[in-house]
Each structure stands twice: as C-alpha cells, then as structure tokens.
C-alpha cells in the first residue's frame, strides 16, 4: 500500500515532479550563462503571472515574511502614515512590521472574525489623513477571507496612497491583475500557488513604488533588504551580465522558472477559473456535511483555501482521523478561534481528484469521531460541481 499522504494545507502545497527535479539538479555557478538565462526568464515570467508588465520583480531567498519586511523597509520612513486593512492574523503582522520601521499605523479591522472592513469604513479613514501607503491581505490564511483588492486599490489610489498587497495566499491562484487594478506592489512566497518549495520571497514593485523608494530621504535601515542593493542584481540578470551582491538560491530559481512556465502554459484566466471551480466544489461538500465556515459570506471567501468550523461535538481530534485516511489538513491559526476550526488548502496544481480524496477523508474522519451524517453526502455535493466543469 502507498504510504504517501496528500498534503492539503494552505502552504506549503504539493509540487510538480518537474519542479522537484529542478531543485535536485547539480548546482551551477550563480554567474554561469545557463543560470543567468533561467534567472532572466523567471523575472520576465513573473511579470506575466502578476499581470504587471511594467513591474520590477525581486526574487530573494527568504519566506513571505521577508517579502513583507522588504516592502515595508524600502517604502516607510519614520513618521509616515500607513493604513492596514486587516482581515486576520497576517494583517496584524503587516502592522507590526510597519510599526517596527517607525510608521504611524492605523489598522482597520473587520467588524467580526470572518468579515472584512467595508469599503466605506476604509474610505472614512483615508479621508482623515494623508497615508503614504495602505496594505491589503488578499487572502488572510488565518480566516480564509478574500479582500476586495480591486475596490480597495481604487480607493487607496484615489486618496494618494501606495497600494501594497500581501498575495502570499493568492498570487497564481486568485484573480489578481496588478497593473489593471492599480496595485503598486504585490508580494508573495514560493510555497503556495506559485508551486515551489518554501524559500523564495517574491516582490513585484510597480513604477510608483519604485519611485517612492528612490525618493526617500532617510537611509533604508536594513542592509540585506535594501532594494538599492538588489535592483542591480535583478537588472543585470535581465541583461545576462553577471553581478554579485548575495549568492542567489540557484536551484530555487531553476525550480521557480519551471513552475512559472507551467503556470503560464495553463494561462492565468484558466488558472483563476480552475481555482474558483475546485473551491466551489470543496465548499459545497463542507456545506452538505453541515459545517459552517469562518468567512461570513460566499463573496468574502477565498478560492485558494477553505476554513470550516468543526461541527457540534467535534474537535481537533478530527484532523488525526483525516490524516489516517491519507490527507493532511491544517489546524486553526487565528488566536481567537484557534480550536474551533480547521483549514484546507486547494491551490496550485490541485486537481478534482484531490478535492474528492480530501472530501472522502473528511467524511471518514467525521464518521470516526462519531459525527452523524449521511455517508457520501459531501462527495455527491462536490461531484455535482466538479461535473459541471470550470466556468
Ligand atoms: N501572508 C500570508 C497571507 C500568509 O499566508 C503567510 C504564510 N502563511 C505569510 C504572509 C508569511 O509567509 P511566510 O510564512 O512564508 O513567511
């Protein structure tokens, strides 16, 4: 019998064999022509995946938190005002990072966990003062709430703020059109819908963000994260002219290039549609099994993940039983409701069979912990959506 479990957490996700092969290739010199060719191609492909043809990509060794940190330290000067639109744990993290660099931060929270601040509430705050920047967490992985990036970005722009999007749990899964929607900077990490093992911080800075960094008066108070040190590296990679600042993660960048190629072969619109479809199927199963979800309404819910509340009488022991059936899902993360819900990631290369296998494992787990339901009801609900195909 196969001993492998299906990894269905909201990152890291499962990775394609071609990506893993690139990770395992003999490492070449970071200034070798064949590496520079791949680095160059990966930078260009990132612009296509972020839908930001005029953006400046940064590929740096680190996790998503470094991408947040780097964005903050290059754009904030002490005393600058920053507005954080928060829909959970990662909004608060952005606020803490910005505060660390001396920003005067106003955090707008949702009226309740699972909700998002109304556009009107955000606009009220934007009217009160001049904000240098605002941050939006596209999908907050602690609540599975998806923010209205398009609406919020338009508001931020209208009030003169740079718009930063934490797309760690969204880029290459959720629809996000950076240039068209007026987003000035999007950041992500490799291990979610981008489809590469953890280890890369990815930032796409639009022209206004780059200009703001160039015009700052005070020095960037972080040696490693200073764009002034990394920009020549990214530019020289695209010019295929080797330069050194810090040794780039050669194998990760090969793997990234492979994964970005696969993403673009699928096509961004098809990819967004597949994520919506598989998410709808999984959520239909959750509902049919009588479980509520953390997001307050369907239009607030992410397509890259689902956060079901445990049904009455069920607790975290359910996760052990789901694992026994071969699928790994994640526990709660939001500190206020941590023990009351669990999280399932369905992003990246996830397929309809992964969805059915996961629903099957959830049904197995629910049966094992004594929850009463009609076996197969979740599977039937998911299959009904899957048979319809992506819209
Ligand atoms: N933002 C969001 C929305 C996330 O989901 C995560 C990671 N789960 C992060 C930021 C931080 O990324 P990392 O764990 O790679 O540092």
Short mmCIF file of C-alpha atoms and ligand atoms in Angstrom, two decimals:
data_model
loop_
_atom_site.label_atom_id
_atom_site.label_comp_id
_atom_site.label_asym_id
_atom_site.label_seq_id
_atom_site.Cartn_x
_atom_site.Cartn_y
_atom_site.Cartn_z
CA UNK A 1 0.00 0.00 0.00
CA UNK A 2 1.23 3.52 -0.77
CA UNK A 3 2.47 5.32 2.29
CA UNK A 4 2.18 8.81 0.88
CA UNK A 5 -0.20 11.40 2.29
CA UNK A 6 -1.92 14.07 0.23
CA UNK A 7 -0.82 17.49 1.52
CA UNK A 8 -3.85 19.79 1.52
CA UNK A 9 -2.74 22.60 3.83
CA UNK A 10 -2.65 26.28 2.81
CA UNK A 11 1.07 26.12 2.06
CA UNK A 12 3.40 24.50 1.52
CA UNK A 13 1.40 22.68 -1.12
CA UNK A 14 2.22 19.66 -3.31
CA UNK A 15 4.79 20.37 -6.02
CA UNK A 16 5.15 19.03 -9.55
CA UNK A 17 7.84 16.39 -10.26
CA UNK A 18 9.45 18.69 -12.86
CA UNK A 19 9.82 21.39 -10.19
CA UNK A 20 11.33 18.92 -7.73
CA UNK A 21 13.74 17.67 -10.39
CA UNK A 22 14.97 21.24 -10.91
CA UNK A 23 15.54 21.50 -7.15
CA UNK A 24 17.70 18.38 -7.32
CA UNK A 25 19.84 19.32 -10.32
CA UNK A 26 23.59 19.74 -9.79
CA UNK A 27 24.02 23.35 -8.68
CA UNK A 28 25.82 25.55 -11.15
CA UNK A 29 27.71 28.79 -10.57
CA UNK A 30 25.40 31.75 -9.89
CA UNK A 31 27.21 33.66 -12.65
CA UNK A 32 27.11 30.84 -15.24
CA UNK A 33 25.44 31.82 -18.52
CA UNK A 34 22.92 28.96 -18.29
CA UNK A 35 21.83 30.15 -14.83
CA UNK A 36 21.54 33.79 -15.92
CA UNK A 37 19.32 32.70 -18.78
CA UNK A 38 16.97 30.99 -16.33
CA UNK A 39 17.06 33.91 -13.86
CA UNK A 40 16.22 36.30 -16.71
CA UNK A 41 13.35 34.13 -17.90
CA UNK A 42 11.95 33.74 -14.37
CA UNK A 43 11.94 37.53 -13.87
CA UNK A 44 10.09 38.05 -17.15
CA UNK A 45 7.61 35.28 -16.41
CA UNK A 46 6.85 36.80 -13.01
CA UNK A 47 5.61 39.98 -14.74
CA UNK A 48 3.17 37.81 -16.70
CA UNK A 49 1.96 35.87 -13.67
CA UNK A 50 1.42 39.06 -11.63
CA UNK A 51 -0.17 40.70 -14.70
CA UNK A 52 2.16 43.64 -14.22
CA UNK A 53 4.07 44.30 -17.45
CA UNK A 54 5.79 47.41 -16.09
CA UNK A 55 6.69 45.98 -12.68
CA UNK A 56 10.14 45.44 -11.20
CA UNK A 57 10.37 41.89 -9.88
CA UNK A 58 12.61 40.90 -6.97
CA UNK A 59 13.44 37.24 -6.36
CA UNK A 60 15.18 36.89 -2.99
CA UNK A 61 15.98 33.93 -0.75
CA UNK A 62 13.62 34.09 2.19
CA UNK A 63 10.00 33.46 3.09
CA UNK A 64 6.87 35.56 2.61
CA UNK A 65 7.60 37.46 5.78
CA UNK A 66 10.86 38.73 4.25
CA UNK A 67 8.83 39.94 1.25
CA UNK A 68 6.61 41.90 3.68
CA UNK A 69 9.61 43.17 5.62
CA UNK A 70 11.47 44.21 2.46
CA UNK A 71 8.44 46.07 1.11
CA UNK A 72 7.96 47.92 4.38
CA UNK A 73 11.59 48.87 4.97
CA UNK A 74 12.05 50.26 1.46
CA UNK A 75 8.86 52.30 1.45
CA UNK A 76 8.44 53.53 5.03
CA UNK A 77 10.35 56.37 6.63
CA UNK A 78 9.88 57.14 10.31
CA UNK A 79 6.63 59.04 10.86
CA UNK A 80 4.98 58.01 7.57
CA UNK A 81 1.33 57.09 7.90
CA UNK A 82 0.32 53.57 6.93
CA UNK A 83 -3.18 52.10 6.78
CA UNK A 84 -3.55 48.36 7.27
CA UNK A 85 -6.79 46.80 6.04
CA UNK A 86 -6.91 43.70 8.20
CA UNK A 87 -8.92 40.54 7.76
CA UNK A 88 -6.97 38.43 10.24
CA UNK A 89 -3.61 37.40 11.65
CA UNK A 90 -1.49 38.45 8.65
CA UNK A 91 -2.92 41.97 8.61
CA UNK A 92 -1.73 42.38 12.19
CA UNK A 93 1.68 41.03 11.16
CA UNK A 94 1.98 43.71 8.47
CA UNK A 95 1.02 46.37 11.02
CA UNK A 96 3.74 45.12 13.41
CA UNK A 97 6.38 45.17 10.65
CA UNK A 98 5.44 48.69 9.55
CA UNK A 99 5.46 49.91 13.15
CA UNK A 100 8.90 48.40 13.60
CA UNK A 101 10.21 50.75 10.90
CA UNK A 102 8.65 53.79 12.54
CA UNK A 103 5.37 54.07 10.64
CA UNK A 104 2.36 55.64 12.26
CA UNK A 105 -0.05 52.75 11.65
CA UNK A 106 -3.83 52.75 11.65
CA UNK A 107 -5.29 49.26 11.41
CA UNK A 108 -8.86 48.93 10.15
CA UNK A 109 -10.29 45.64 11.38
CA UNK A 110 -13.30 43.71 10.18
CA UNK A 111 -16.43 44.12 12.31
CA UNK A 112 -16.08 40.45 13.27
CA UNK A 113 -13.80 37.49 12.52
CA UNK A 114 -14.61 36.19 9.05
CA UNK A 115 -15.77 39.53 7.77
CA UNK A 116 -13.81 42.30 6.01
CA UNK A 117 -13.86 46.04 6.63
CA UNK A 118 -16.44 47.75 4.39
CA UNK A 119 -15.09 49.95 1.61
CA UNK A 120 -16.89 52.89 3.23
CA UNK A 121 -15.13 52.30 6.55
CA UNK A 122 -11.75 52.29 4.79
CA UNK A 123 -12.62 55.41 2.84
CA UNK A 124 -13.56 57.25 6.05
CA UNK A 125 -10.09 56.57 7.44
CA UNK A 126 -8.38 57.53 4.17
CA UNK A 127 -10.22 60.87 4.26
CA UNK A 128 -8.95 61.69 7.75
CA UNK A 129 -5.23 61.93 6.90
CA UNK A 130 -2.64 61.50 4.16
CA UNK A 131 -1.41 57.95 4.10
CA UNK A 132 1.86 57.09 2.41
CA UNK A 133 0.65 53.56 1.86
CA UNK A 134 -2.10 51.09 2.57
CA UNK A 135 -1.78 47.32 2.82
CA UNK A 136 -4.33 44.69 1.92
CA UNK A 137 -4.04 40.96 2.64
CA UNK A 138 -5.62 39.42 -0.44
CA UNK A 139 -6.38 36.12 1.29
CA UNK A 140 -5.75 36.07 5.02
CA UNK A 141 -4.69 32.48 5.64
CA UNK A 142 -5.97 32.62 9.23
CA UNK A 143 -9.58 33.30 8.22
CA UNK A 144 -9.81 32.31 4.51
CA UNK A 145 -11.31 35.76 3.92
CA UNK A 146 -10.64 37.25 0.48
CA UNK A 147 -10.40 41.03 0.37
CA UNK A 148 -11.84 43.12 -2.45
CA UNK A 149 -8.44 44.16 -3.78
CA UNK A 150 -9.85 45.87 -6.86
CA UNK A 151 -12.24 48.06 -4.84
CA UNK A 152 -9.74 48.81 -2.08
CA UNK A 153 -6.92 49.60 -4.52
CA UNK A 154 -9.12 52.11 -6.34
CA UNK A 155 -9.85 53.83 -3.02
CA UNK A 156 -6.23 53.89 -1.93
CA UNK A 157 -5.11 55.32 -5.26
CA UNK A 158 -7.86 57.95 -5.21
CA UNK A 159 -6.53 59.14 -1.85
CA UNK A 160 -2.89 59.17 -2.95
CA UNK A 161 -1.70 56.12 -1.02
CA UNK A 162 0.60 53.47 -2.43
CA UNK A 163 -1.33 50.20 -2.51
CA UNK A 164 0.53 47.11 -1.24
CA UNK A 165 -0.99 43.65 -1.49
CA UNK A 166 0.09 40.65 0.56
CA UNK A 167 -0.61 37.98 -2.03
CA UNK A 168 1.15 35.12 -0.25
CA UNK A 169 -2.04 33.03 -0.23
CA UNK A 170 -3.39 34.37 -3.52
CA UNK A 171 -0.85 35.05 -6.29
CA UNK A 172 -1.21 32.49 -9.12
CA UNK A 173 -4.49 31.25 -7.62
CA UNK A 174 -6.89 34.13 -7.03
CA UNK A 175 -7.65 36.61 -9.77
CA UNK A 176 -5.24 39.49 -9.25
CA UNK A 177 -4.49 41.97 -12.02
CA UNK A 178 -1.80 44.13 -10.52
CA UNK A 179 -1.40 46.80 -13.21
CA UNK A 180 -5.05 46.97 -14.27
CA UNK A 181 -6.29 47.24 -10.69
CA UNK A 182 -3.79 49.93 -9.73
CA UNK A 183 -1.86 47.88 -7.19
CA UNK A 184 1.59 49.38 -6.59
CA UNK A 185 3.26 46.36 -5.05
CA UNK A 186 2.34 42.71 -4.69
CA UNK A 187 4.37 40.29 -2.64
CA UNK A 188 4.24 36.55 -2.29
CA UNK A 189 6.31 33.49 -1.42
CA UNK A 190 7.17 30.37 -3.39
CA UNK A 191 5.41 27.66 -1.38
CA UNK A 192 1.75 28.30 -2.19
CA UNK A 193 0.08 28.74 -5.59
CA UNK A 194 3.45 29.62 -7.16
CA UNK A 195 4.29 25.94 -6.66
CA UNK A 196 7.92 25.87 -5.47
CA UNK A 197 9.24 24.60 -2.10
CA UNK A 198 9.48 27.23 0.66
CA UNK A 199 12.48 29.53 0.31
CA UNK A 200 11.71 32.39 -2.05
CA UNK A 201 10.36 35.85 -1.26
CA UNK A 202 8.88 37.39 -4.41
CA UNK A 203 8.05 41.06 -4.80
CA UNK A 204 6.61 42.87 -7.82
CA UNK A 205 7.05 46.61 -7.37
CA UNK A 206 5.18 48.84 -9.79
CA UNK A 207 6.60 52.15 -11.06
CA UNK A 208 5.08 54.27 -8.28
CA UNK A 209 6.52 52.03 -5.57
CA UNK A 210 9.97 52.11 -7.18
CA UNK A 211 9.78 55.88 -7.49
CA UNK A 212 8.75 56.26 -3.84
CA UNK A 213 11.74 54.14 -2.79
CA UNK A 214 14.09 56.22 -4.95
CA UNK A 215 12.78 59.46 -3.49
CA UNK A 216 13.14 58.55 0.17
CA UNK A 217 15.21 60.92 2.26
CA UNK A 218 16.39 58.63 5.02
CA UNK A 219 18.52 55.50 4.50
CA UNK A 220 16.96 52.05 4.41
CA UNK A 221 17.75 50.69 7.86
CA UNK A 222 18.27 47.10 6.77
CA UNK A 223 21.37 46.03 4.89
CA UNK A 224 20.09 42.81 3.29
CA UNK A 225 16.62 44.01 2.27
CA UNK A 226 17.65 47.31 0.66
CA UNK A 227 16.33 47.44 -2.93
CA UNK A 228 19.27 49.65 -3.88
CA UNK A 229 21.46 46.57 -3.38
CA UNK A 230 19.15 44.09 -5.14
CA UNK A 231 17.94 46.18 -8.08
CA UNK A 232 21.28 45.98 -9.94
CA UNK A 233 21.22 42.20 -9.46
CA UNK A 234 17.74 41.86 -10.97
CA UNK A 235 18.58 44.26 -13.79
CA UNK A 236 21.86 42.57 -14.59
CA UNK A 237 20.17 39.16 -14.67
CA UNK A 238 17.80 40.52 -17.31
CA UNK A 239 20.81 41.93 -19.16
CA UNK A 240 22.54 38.49 -18.75
CA UNK A 241 25.51 40.31 -17.30
CA UNK A 242 26.59 38.69 -14.01
CA UNK A 243 26.86 40.80 -10.87
CA UNK A 244 27.16 39.82 -7.25
CA UNK A 245 25.56 41.04 -4.06
CA UNK A 246 24.40 37.91 -2.21
CA UNK A 247 24.53 34.40 -3.66
CA UNK A 248 21.16 33.73 -5.29
CA UNK A 249 19.33 30.49 -4.47
CA UNK A 250 20.28 28.85 -7.77
CA UNK A 251 18.18 25.66 -7.54
CA UNK A 252 15.14 27.50 -6.20
CA UNK A 253 15.30 29.88 -9.15
CA UNK A 254 15.53 26.99 -11.63
CA UNK A 255 12.53 25.41 -9.95
CA UNK A 256 10.67 28.73 -9.97
CA UNK A 257 11.25 29.12 -13.67
CA UNK A 258 9.86 25.62 -14.32
CA UNK A 259 6.78 26.29 -12.22
CA UNK A 260 6.14 29.73 -13.76
CA UNK A 261 6.37 28.10 -17.20
CA UNK A 262 3.72 25.56 -16.19
CA UNK A 263 1.51 28.32 -14.74
CA UNK A 264 1.72 30.34 -17.97
CA UNK A 265 1.08 27.22 -20.08
CA UNK A 266 -2.20 26.81 -18.23
CA UNK A 267 -2.93 30.53 -18.70
CA UNK A 268 -3.85 32.97 -15.95
CA UNK A 269 -7.57 33.16 -16.75
CA UNK A 270 -7.90 29.37 -16.92
CA UNK A 271 -5.97 29.13 -13.66
CA UNK A 272 -8.21 31.60 -11.85
CA UNK A 273 -11.28 29.73 -13.17
CA UNK A 274 -9.89 26.34 -12.03
CA UNK A 275 -9.30 27.68 -8.53
CA UNK A 276 -12.85 29.07 -8.36
CA UNK A 277 -14.30 25.77 -9.57
CA UNK A 278 -12.37 23.47 -7.20
CA UNK A 279 -13.05 25.83 -4.30
CA UNK A 280 -16.76 25.82 -5.04
CA UNK A 281 -16.76 22.01 -5.13
CA UNK A 282 -14.95 21.71 -1.80
CA UNK A 283 -17.15 24.33 -0.15
CA UNK A 284 -20.30 22.60 -1.44
CA UNK A 285 -19.12 19.44 0.33
CA UNK A 286 -18.41 21.31 3.56
CA UNK A 287 -21.89 22.79 3.50
CA UNK A 288 -23.57 19.47 2.67
CA UNK A 289 -21.79 17.95 5.67
CA UNK A 290 -23.35 20.59 7.90
CA UNK A 291 -20.20 22.58 8.64
CA UNK A 292 -20.19 26.37 8.77
CA UNK A 293 -17.20 28.36 7.50
CA UNK A 294 -15.17 31.18 9.01
CA UNK A 295 -15.79 33.65 6.12
CA UNK A 296 -19.05 35.44 6.82
CA UNK A 297 -20.39 35.03 3.27
CA UNK A 298 -19.56 33.33 -0.01
CA UNK A 299 -18.38 36.56 -1.62
CA UNK A 300 -15.85 37.05 1.19
CA UNK A 301 -14.47 33.51 0.87
CA UNK A 302 -11.11 32.67 -0.71
CA UNK A 303 -10.77 30.31 -3.64
CA UNK A 304 -7.34 29.08 -2.60
CA UNK A 305 -8.45 27.60 0.73
CA UNK A 306 -11.44 26.77 2.94
CA UNK A 307 -11.80 27.24 6.69
CA UNK A 308 -14.61 25.05 8.08
CA UNK A 309 -15.72 25.24 11.71
CA UNK A 310 -15.82 21.90 13.48
CA UNK A 311 -19.45 20.74 13.71
CA UNK A 312 -21.03 20.47 17.18
CA UNK A 313 -19.37 17.82 19.32
CA UNK A 314 -16.27 17.58 17.11
CA UNK A 315 -12.82 18.96 17.94
CA UNK A 316 -9.26 18.93 16.64
CA UNK A 317 -9.14 15.13 17.04
CA UNK A 318 -10.84 15.15 13.63
CA UNK A 319 -7.56 16.13 11.98
CA UNK A 320 -5.84 12.95 13.20
CA UNK A 321 -8.62 10.85 11.71
CA UNK A 322 -8.49 12.73 8.38
CA UNK A 323 -4.78 12.01 8.31
CA UNK A 324 -5.44 8.34 8.96
CA UNK A 325 -7.42 8.42 5.73
CA UNK A 326 -4.37 9.78 3.90
CA UNK A 327 -4.91 13.53 3.79
CA UNK A 328 -3.15 16.24 5.78
CA UNK A 329 -5.12 19.38 6.57
CA UNK A 330 -4.19 22.24 8.91
CA UNK A 331 -5.47 23.34 12.30
CA UNK A 332 -6.75 26.80 13.17
CA UNK A 333 -4.45 29.83 13.22
CA UNK A 334 -6.46 32.86 14.28
CA UNK A 335 -5.77 33.15 18.03
CA UNK A 336 -9.40 33.95 18.97
CA UNK A 337 -10.93 30.86 17.34
CA UNK A 338 -7.91 28.57 17.00
CA UNK A 339 -9.52 25.45 18.48
CA UNK A 340 -12.84 25.87 16.70
CA UNK A 341 -11.94 25.37 13.04
CA UNK A 342 -9.53 23.83 10.57
CA UNK A 343 -8.04 24.87 7.25
CA UNK A 344 -7.78 23.15 3.89
CA UNK A 345 -5.62 24.48 1.07
CA UNK A 346 -6.66 23.84 -2.53
CA UNK A 347 -4.32 25.85 -4.67
CA UNK A 348 -1.56 25.43 -7.21
CA UNK A 349 -1.54 22.12 -9.06
CA UNK A 350 -4.52 20.75 -7.12
CA UNK A 351 -6.94 18.60 -9.16
CA UNK A 352 -10.57 17.48 -8.96
CA UNK A 353 -9.39 14.06 -7.72
CA UNK A 354 -7.52 15.78 -4.88
CA UNK A 355 -10.77 17.50 -3.93
CA UNK A 356 -12.71 14.21 -3.93
CA UNK A 357 -9.96 12.44 -2.00
CA UNK A 358 -9.99 15.20 0.61
CA UNK A 359 -13.78 15.21 0.96
CA UNK A 360 -13.65 11.41 1.27
CA UNK A 361 -11.04 11.69 4.02
CA UNK A 362 -13.06 14.37 5.84
CA UNK A 363 -16.12 12.09 5.72
CA UNK A 364 -14.02 9.21 7.06
CA UNK A 365 -12.74 11.42 9.87
CA UNK A 366 -16.19 12.72 10.76
CA UNK A 367 -17.55 9.16 10.89
CA UNK A 368 -14.66 8.05 13.12
CA UNK A 369 -15.29 10.83 15.66
CA UNK A 370 -18.96 9.92 15.87
CA UNK A 371 -20.50 12.78 13.90
CA UNK A 372 -23.80 11.72 12.36
CA UNK A 373 -24.32 12.40 8.68
CA UNK A 374 -25.33 10.51 5.59
CA UNK A 375 -22.13 8.95 4.16
CA UNK A 376 -21.38 10.28 0.69
CA UNK A 377 -23.41 13.46 1.01
CA UNK A 378 -20.27 15.63 0.85
CA UNK A 379 -18.84 13.65 -2.05
CA UNK A 380 -22.08 13.98 -4.02
CA UNK A 381 -22.18 17.75 -3.46
CA UNK A 382 -18.57 18.15 -4.60
CA UNK A 383 -19.05 15.87 -7.59
CA UNK A 384 -22.10 17.83 -8.73
CA UNK A 385 -19.94 20.95 -9.00
CA UNK A 386 -16.97 19.08 -10.49
CA UNK A 387 -19.06 17.51 -13.25
CA UNK A 388 -20.17 20.98 -14.33
CA UNK A 389 -16.55 21.92 -15.07
CA UNK A 390 -14.89 25.29 -14.57
CA UNK A 391 -16.99 28.29 -15.57
N1 LIG B 1 1.00 36.46 4.49
C1 LIG B 1 0.10 35.48 4.33
C2 LIG B 1 -1.27 35.82 3.84
C3 LIG B 1 0.46 34.16 4.62
O1 LIG B 1 -0.41 33.18 4.45
C4 LIG B 1 1.76 33.89 5.07
C5 LIG B 1 2.21 32.48 5.38
N2 LIG B 1 1.26 31.59 5.70
C6 LIG B 1 2.65 34.96 5.22
C7 LIG B 1 2.23 36.22 4.91
C8 LIG B 1 4.04 34.75 5.70
O2 LIG B 1 4.74 33.94 4.82
P1 LIG B 1 5.94 33.01 5.31
O3 LIG B 1 5.36 32.00 6.25
O4 LIG B 1 6.42 32.39 4.03
O5 LIG B 1 6.93 33.88 5.97
#
